[in-house]
CSV table of C-alpha atoms in Angstrom, one decimal:
chain,number,residue,atom,x,y,z
T,21,MET,CA,-27.4,46.2,25.2
T,22,VAL,CA,-26.0,49.2,26.9
T,23,GLU,CA,-23.3,48.6,29.4
T,24,ILE,CA,-22.7,51.1,32.2
T,25,LYS,CA,-19.0,51.1,33.2
T,26,THR,CA,-17.5,51.0,36.6
T,27,ASP,CA,-15.2,53.8,37.7
T,28,THR,CA,-12.5,51.2,37.5
T,29,ALA,CA,-13.4,50.4,33.9
T,30,LEU,CA,-13.4,54.1,33.1
T,31,GLU,CA,-9.9,54.5,34.6
T,32,ALA,CA,-8.9,51.6,32.3
T,33,MET,CA,-10.5,53.4,29.4
T,34,ARG,CA,-8.7,56.5,30.2
T,35,GLU,CA,-5.3,54.5,29.8
T,36,ALA,CA,-6.4,53.2,26.3
T,37,GLY,CA,-7.5,56.9,25.6
T,38,ARG,CA,-4.0,58.2,26.4
T,39,VAL,CA,-2.5,55.7,23.9
T,40,VAL,CA,-4.7,57.1,21.3
T,41,ALA,CA,-3.9,60.7,22.0
T,42,HIS,CA,-0.1,60.0,21.6
T,43,ALA,CA,-0.7,58.4,18.4
T,44,LEU,CA,-2.8,61.3,17.2
T,45,ALA,CA,-0.2,63.8,18.3
T,46,ALA,CA,2.4,61.9,16.2
T,47,ALA,CA,0.0,62.3,13.2
T,48,ARG,CA,-0.5,66.0,13.8
T,49,ALA,CA,3.2,66.5,13.3
T,50,ALA,CA,3.0,65.5,9.7
T,51,ALA,CA,4.6,67.8,7.1
T,52,VAL,CA,4.5,68.4,3.4
T,53,GLY,CA,5.7,65.4,1.6
T,54,VAL,CA,5.0,62.9,4.4
T,55,ARG,CA,3.1,59.8,2.9
T,56,LEU,CA,-0.3,58.7,4.6
T,57,ARG,CA,1.2,55.2,5.2
T,58,GLU,CA,4.0,56.8,7.5
T,59,LEU,CA,1.1,58.1,9.6
T,60,ASP,CA,0.0,54.6,9.9
T,61,GLU,CA,3.4,53.3,10.7
T,62,ALA,CA,4.1,55.8,13.4
T,63,ALA,CA,0.7,55.0,15.1
T,64,ARG,CA,1.5,51.3,15.0
T,65,ALA,CA,4.7,51.9,16.7
T,66,ILE,CA,3.1,53.9,19.5
T,67,LEU,CA,0.4,51.1,20.0
T,68,THR,CA,3.0,48.4,20.0
T,69,LYS,CA,5.1,50.3,22.5
T,70,ALA,CA,2.1,50.7,24.8
T,71,GLY,CA,1.2,47.1,24.6
T,72,ALA,CA,-2.1,48.1,22.9
T,73,ARG,CA,-3.6,46.6,19.8
T,74,SER,CA,-5.8,48.3,17.2
T,75,PRO,CA,-9.5,48.0,16.9
T,76,PHE,CA,-9.4,49.3,13.4
T,77,LEU,CA,-6.9,46.6,11.9
T,78,GLY,CA,-9.0,43.8,10.4
T,79,TYR,CA,-12.4,45.5,11.3
T,80,GLN,CA,-15.1,44.6,8.7
T,81,PRO,CA,-18.6,46.1,9.2
T,82,SER,CA,-21.5,45.0,7.0
T,83,PHE,CA,-21.0,47.8,4.5
T,84,ALA,CA,-17.3,47.1,3.8
T,85,PRO,CA,-16.2,44.7,1.1
T,86,THR,CA,-12.8,43.9,2.8
T,87,PRO,CA,-11.3,44.1,6.3
T,88,PHE,CA,-9.6,47.5,7.2
T,89,PRO,CA,-6.0,47.2,6.5
T,90,ALA,CA,-4.5,49.9,8.9
T,91,VAL,CA,-4.5,51.2,12.4
T,92,VAL,CA,-5.5,54.8,11.4
T,93,CYS,CA,-8.0,56.2,8.9
T,94,ALA,CA,-6.3,59.0,7.1
T,95,SER,CA,-8.7,61.2,5.2
T,96,VAL,CA,-7.6,64.1,3.0
T,97,ASN,CA,-9.5,67.3,1.7
T,98,ASP,CA,-12.9,66.0,0.4
T,99,ALA,CA,-12.6,62.7,2.0
T,100,VAL,CA,-14.8,62.7,5.1
T,101,SER,CA,-13.6,59.6,7.0
T,102,HIS,CA,-12.5,56.0,6.7
T,103,GLY,CA,-9.7,56.9,4.4
T,104,ILE,CA,-7.2,54.1,3.8
T,105,PRO,CA,-3.5,55.3,4.5
T,106,ASP,CA,-1.5,54.8,1.3
T,107,ASP,CA,1.4,56.3,-0.5
T,108,TYR,CA,-0.1,59.7,-1.2
T,109,ARG,CA,2.3,62.3,-0.1
T,110,LEU,CA,0.8,65.3,1.7
T,111,ARG,CA,0.8,68.5,-0.2
T,112,ASP,CA,0.8,72.2,0.8
T,113,GLY,CA,-2.7,73.3,1.9
T,114,ASP,CA,-4.0,69.7,2.4
T,115,LEU,CA,-6.8,69.3,5.1
T,116,VAL,CA,-6.1,66.0,6.8
T,117,SER,CA,-8.3,64.0,9.4
T,118,VAL,CA,-6.8,61.1,11.3
T,119,ASP,CA,-8.9,58.6,13.2
T,120,CYS,CA,-7.2,56.2,15.6
T,121,GLY,CA,-8.3,53.6,18.1
T,122,ALA,CA,-6.5,51.5,20.8
T,123,LYS,CA,-7.4,48.5,22.8
T,124,LEU,CA,-5.6,48.2,26.2
T,125,ASP,CA,-6.2,45.5,28.9
T,126,GLY,CA,-9.6,44.9,27.2
T,127,TRP,CA,-10.9,48.4,27.2
T,128,THR,CA,-11.0,50.8,24.2
T,129,GLY,CA,-10.3,54.3,23.2
T,130,ASP,CA,-11.3,56.1,20.0
T,131,ALA,CA,-10.5,59.7,18.7
T,132,ALA,CA,-10.0,61.7,15.6
T,133,ILE,CA,-8.4,65.0,14.7
T,134,SER,CA,-8.3,67.3,11.8
T,135,PHE,CA,-5.5,69.8,10.8
T,136,THR,CA,-3.9,71.4,7.8
T,137,VAL,CA,-0.6,70.7,6.3
T,138,GLY,CA,1.7,73.7,5.2
T,139,THR,CA,-0.1,77.0,4.2
T,140,PRO,CA,-3.8,76.7,5.4
T,141,ARG,CA,-6.7,77.9,3.6
T,142,PRO,CA,-8.7,80.2,5.7
T,143,ALA,CA,-11.9,78.3,4.8
T,144,ASP,CA,-10.3,75.1,6.1
T,145,LEU,CA,-9.5,76.7,9.5
T,146,GLU,CA,-13.1,77.9,9.7
T,147,LEU,CA,-14.4,74.3,9.0
T,148,ILE,CA,-12.1,72.9,11.5
T,149,ALA,CA,-13.0,75.3,14.1
T,150,ALA,CA,-16.7,74.6,13.4
T,151,THR,CA,-16.2,71.0,13.7
T,152,GLN,CA,-14.4,71.4,17.0
T,153,GLN,CA,-17.2,73.7,18.3
T,154,ALA,CA,-19.8,71.0,17.2
T,155,LEU,CA,-17.7,68.5,19.4
T,156,ASP,CA,-17.5,70.8,22.3
T,157,ALA,CA,-21.3,71.4,22.3
T,158,GLY,CA,-21.9,67.7,22.1
T,159,ILE,CA,-19.6,67.0,24.9
T,160,ALA,CA,-21.1,69.9,27.1
T,161,ALA,CA,-24.6,68.3,26.6
T,162,ALA,CA,-23.5,64.9,27.7
T,163,THR,CA,-24.6,65.2,31.4
T,164,VAL,CA,-26.4,63.0,33.7
T,165,GLY,CA,-30.2,63.6,33.2
T,166,HIS,CA,-30.0,64.5,29.6
T,167,ARG,CA,-30.5,62.1,26.7
T,168,ILE,CA,-28.7,61.1,23.6
T,169,GLY,CA,-30.9,63.5,21.5
T,170,ASP,CA,-29.5,66.4,23.6
T,171,ILE,CA,-26.0,65.6,22.3
T,172,SER,CA,-27.2,65.1,18.7
T,173,HIS,CA,-29.2,68.3,18.7
T,174,ALA,CA,-26.2,70.3,20.2
T,175,ILE,CA,-23.9,69.1,17.5
T,176,SER,CA,-26.4,69.7,14.5
T,177,THR,CA,-27.2,73.3,15.9
T,178,VAL,CA,-23.6,74.2,15.3
T,179,ALA,CA,-23.3,72.5,12.0
T,180,ARG,CA,-26.5,74.4,10.7
T,181,LYS,CA,-25.1,77.6,12.0
T,182,ALA,CA,-22.0,77.0,10.1
T,183,ASP,CA,-23.9,76.1,7.0
T,184,CYS,CA,-22.2,72.6,6.9
T,185,GLY,CA,-23.6,69.2,6.1
T,186,MET,CA,-23.0,66.0,8.1
T,187,PRO,CA,-23.3,62.6,6.6
T,188,ALA,CA,-26.7,61.6,7.8
T,189,ASP,CA,-26.2,57.9,8.6
T,190,PHE,CA,-22.8,58.3,10.5
T,191,GLY,CA,-22.2,59.3,14.0
T,192,GLY,CA,-20.9,58.3,17.4
T,193,TYR,CA,-21.7,55.1,19.6
T,194,GLY,CA,-21.2,53.6,22.9
T,195,ILE,CA,-17.7,52.3,23.4
T,196,GLY,CA,-15.9,50.1,26.1
T,197,ARG,CA,-14.9,46.5,25.6
T,198,GLN,CA,-15.7,46.9,21.9
T,199,MET,CA,-15.1,49.9,19.8
T,200,HIS,CA,-18.7,50.0,18.6
T,201,GLU,CA,-21.4,49.5,21.4
T,202,ASP,CA,-24.8,50.6,22.0
T,203,PRO,CA,-26.3,53.2,22.1
T,204,HIS,CA,-25.9,55.0,18.6
T,205,VAL,CA,-25.1,58.8,18.9
T,206,PRO,CA,-26.5,60.5,15.7
T,207,ASN,CA,-25.2,63.8,14.8
T,208,HIS,CA,-28.7,64.9,14.0
T,209,GLY,CA,-31.5,64.6,16.5
T,210,ARG,CA,-34.1,66.2,18.7
T,211,PRO,CA,-33.5,67.2,22.4
T,212,GLY,CA,-35.2,65.2,25.2
T,213,ARG,CA,-35.1,61.9,23.0
T,214,GLY,CA,-33.2,58.8,23.0
T,215,PHE,CA,-31.4,56.8,25.7
T,216,PRO,CA,-30.9,58.6,29.1
T,217,LEU,CA,-27.4,59.6,30.1
T,218,ARG,CA,-26.2,58.0,33.3
T,219,HIS,CA,-22.9,58.0,35.3
T,220,GLY,CA,-20.8,55.3,33.7
T,221,LEU,CA,-22.0,55.5,30.2
T,222,ALA,CA,-19.1,55.8,27.7
T,223,LEU,CA,-19.5,57.3,24.5
T,224,ALA,CA,-17.4,58.2,21.3
T,225,ILE,CA,-18.8,61.5,19.9
T,226,GLU,CA,-17.6,62.4,16.4
T,227,PRO,CA,-19.0,65.2,14.5
T,228,MET,CA,-18.1,65.1,10.7
T,229,LEU,CA,-18.7,68.6,9.0
T,230,MET,CA,-18.8,69.1,5.2
T,231,ALA,CA,-18.2,72.6,4.0
T,232,GLY,CA,-20.6,72.2,1.1
T,233,GLY,CA,-23.7,72.0,3.3
T,234,ARG,CA,-25.1,68.8,1.8
T,235,ASN,CA,-25.6,65.6,3.8
T,236,ASP,CA,-25.1,63.1,1.0
T,237,TYR,CA,-21.8,61.5,0.2
T,238,HIS,CA,-20.3,58.8,-1.9
T,239,THR,CA,-18.1,55.8,-1.2
T,240,ASP,CA,-14.8,55.2,-3.0
T,241,PRO,CA,-14.2,51.9,-5.0
T,242,ASP,CA,-12.2,50.8,-1.9
T,243,GLY,CA,-15.5,50.4,-0.2
T,244,TRP,CA,-14.2,52.5,2.7
T,245,THR,CA,-13.6,56.1,2.0
T,246,LEU,CA,-16.4,58.5,2.3
T,247,ARG,CA,-16.3,61.5,0.1
T,248,THR,CA,-18.4,64.6,-0.2
T,249,ILE,CA,-20.7,64.5,-3.1
T,250,ASP,CA,-19.7,67.9,-4.3
T,251,GLY,CA,-15.9,67.8,-3.8
T,252,SER,CA,-16.1,70.2,-1.0
T,253,ARG,CA,-13.7,69.7,2.1
T,254,ALA,CA,-14.6,67.9,5.3
T,255,ALA,CA,-13.4,67.7,8.9
T,256,HIS,CA,-13.7,65.0,11.5
T,257,ILE,CA,-13.0,65.5,15.2
T,258,GLU,CA,-13.8,62.9,17.9
T,259,HIS,CA,-13.3,62.1,21.5
T,260,THR,CA,-14.3,59.2,23.7
T,261,ILE,CA,-16.0,60.6,26.9
T,262,ALA,CA,-17.6,59.2,30.0
T,263,ILE,CA,-20.8,60.5,31.6
T,264,THR,CA,-20.0,61.2,35.3
T,265,GLU,CA,-21.9,62.8,38.2
T,266,ASP,CA,-19.2,65.7,38.0
T,267,GLY,CA,-19.8,66.1,34.3
T,268,PRO,CA,-18.5,64.9,31.1
T,269,ARG,CA,-15.0,63.4,31.3
T,270,ILE,CA,-12.7,63.2,28.1
T,271,LEU,CA,-10.9,60.0,28.2
T,272,THR,CA,-8.8,60.6,25.0
T,273,LEU,CA,-6.5,63.2,26.1
T,274,PRO,CA,-2.7,62.9,26.4
């Protein structure tokens, strides 16, 4: 069932989104030598200070063998998403994607960023830029009167132009009282198809681009971390947005 949010609910989601933005800003400050576990600890402190809780911690979807043990996903280099933050120390030139969620006063926000640590590889900067362009295109298509397929088509058009792949069975979703709600928002799709976009619909839109150009991937033994099948690098950028009569509104900004 798709829940259309009231304007009051969207304002509450905006506050949850603000907490997410602050946690991701702390992660973006990571430098060479920082452990991934430290990114998780910093995010936990920000959520706690805001009175929010993590929708990631303890989450266990059907594909996962164990509950997720952290409040952020931290994915490095060829890891596409769902990386578990551990004692790995960031190295010069690493490409890092951090995904974080927050639930505050019963409403949820979810966003992700990708960035490089130390001296960046030009190809990584291009990949991050293409991922951001795909997200921007998806958000621009998220207007009243369009459909989910218009968002999907906009994202995939940018990915194809950049010769990047995207994991075919992962994408965005409705969000609100829960982190994952209907409708699903694929990163591949045809325009004019799918659920109609209405004022009050809240969505998490999250392109994940893989530089090697393939759409297949494999899962680490931890049952969570998704990696490119060819070892190429990946980037993941996400925002929670609201469909409004005045255009799409990003809810996960500072």
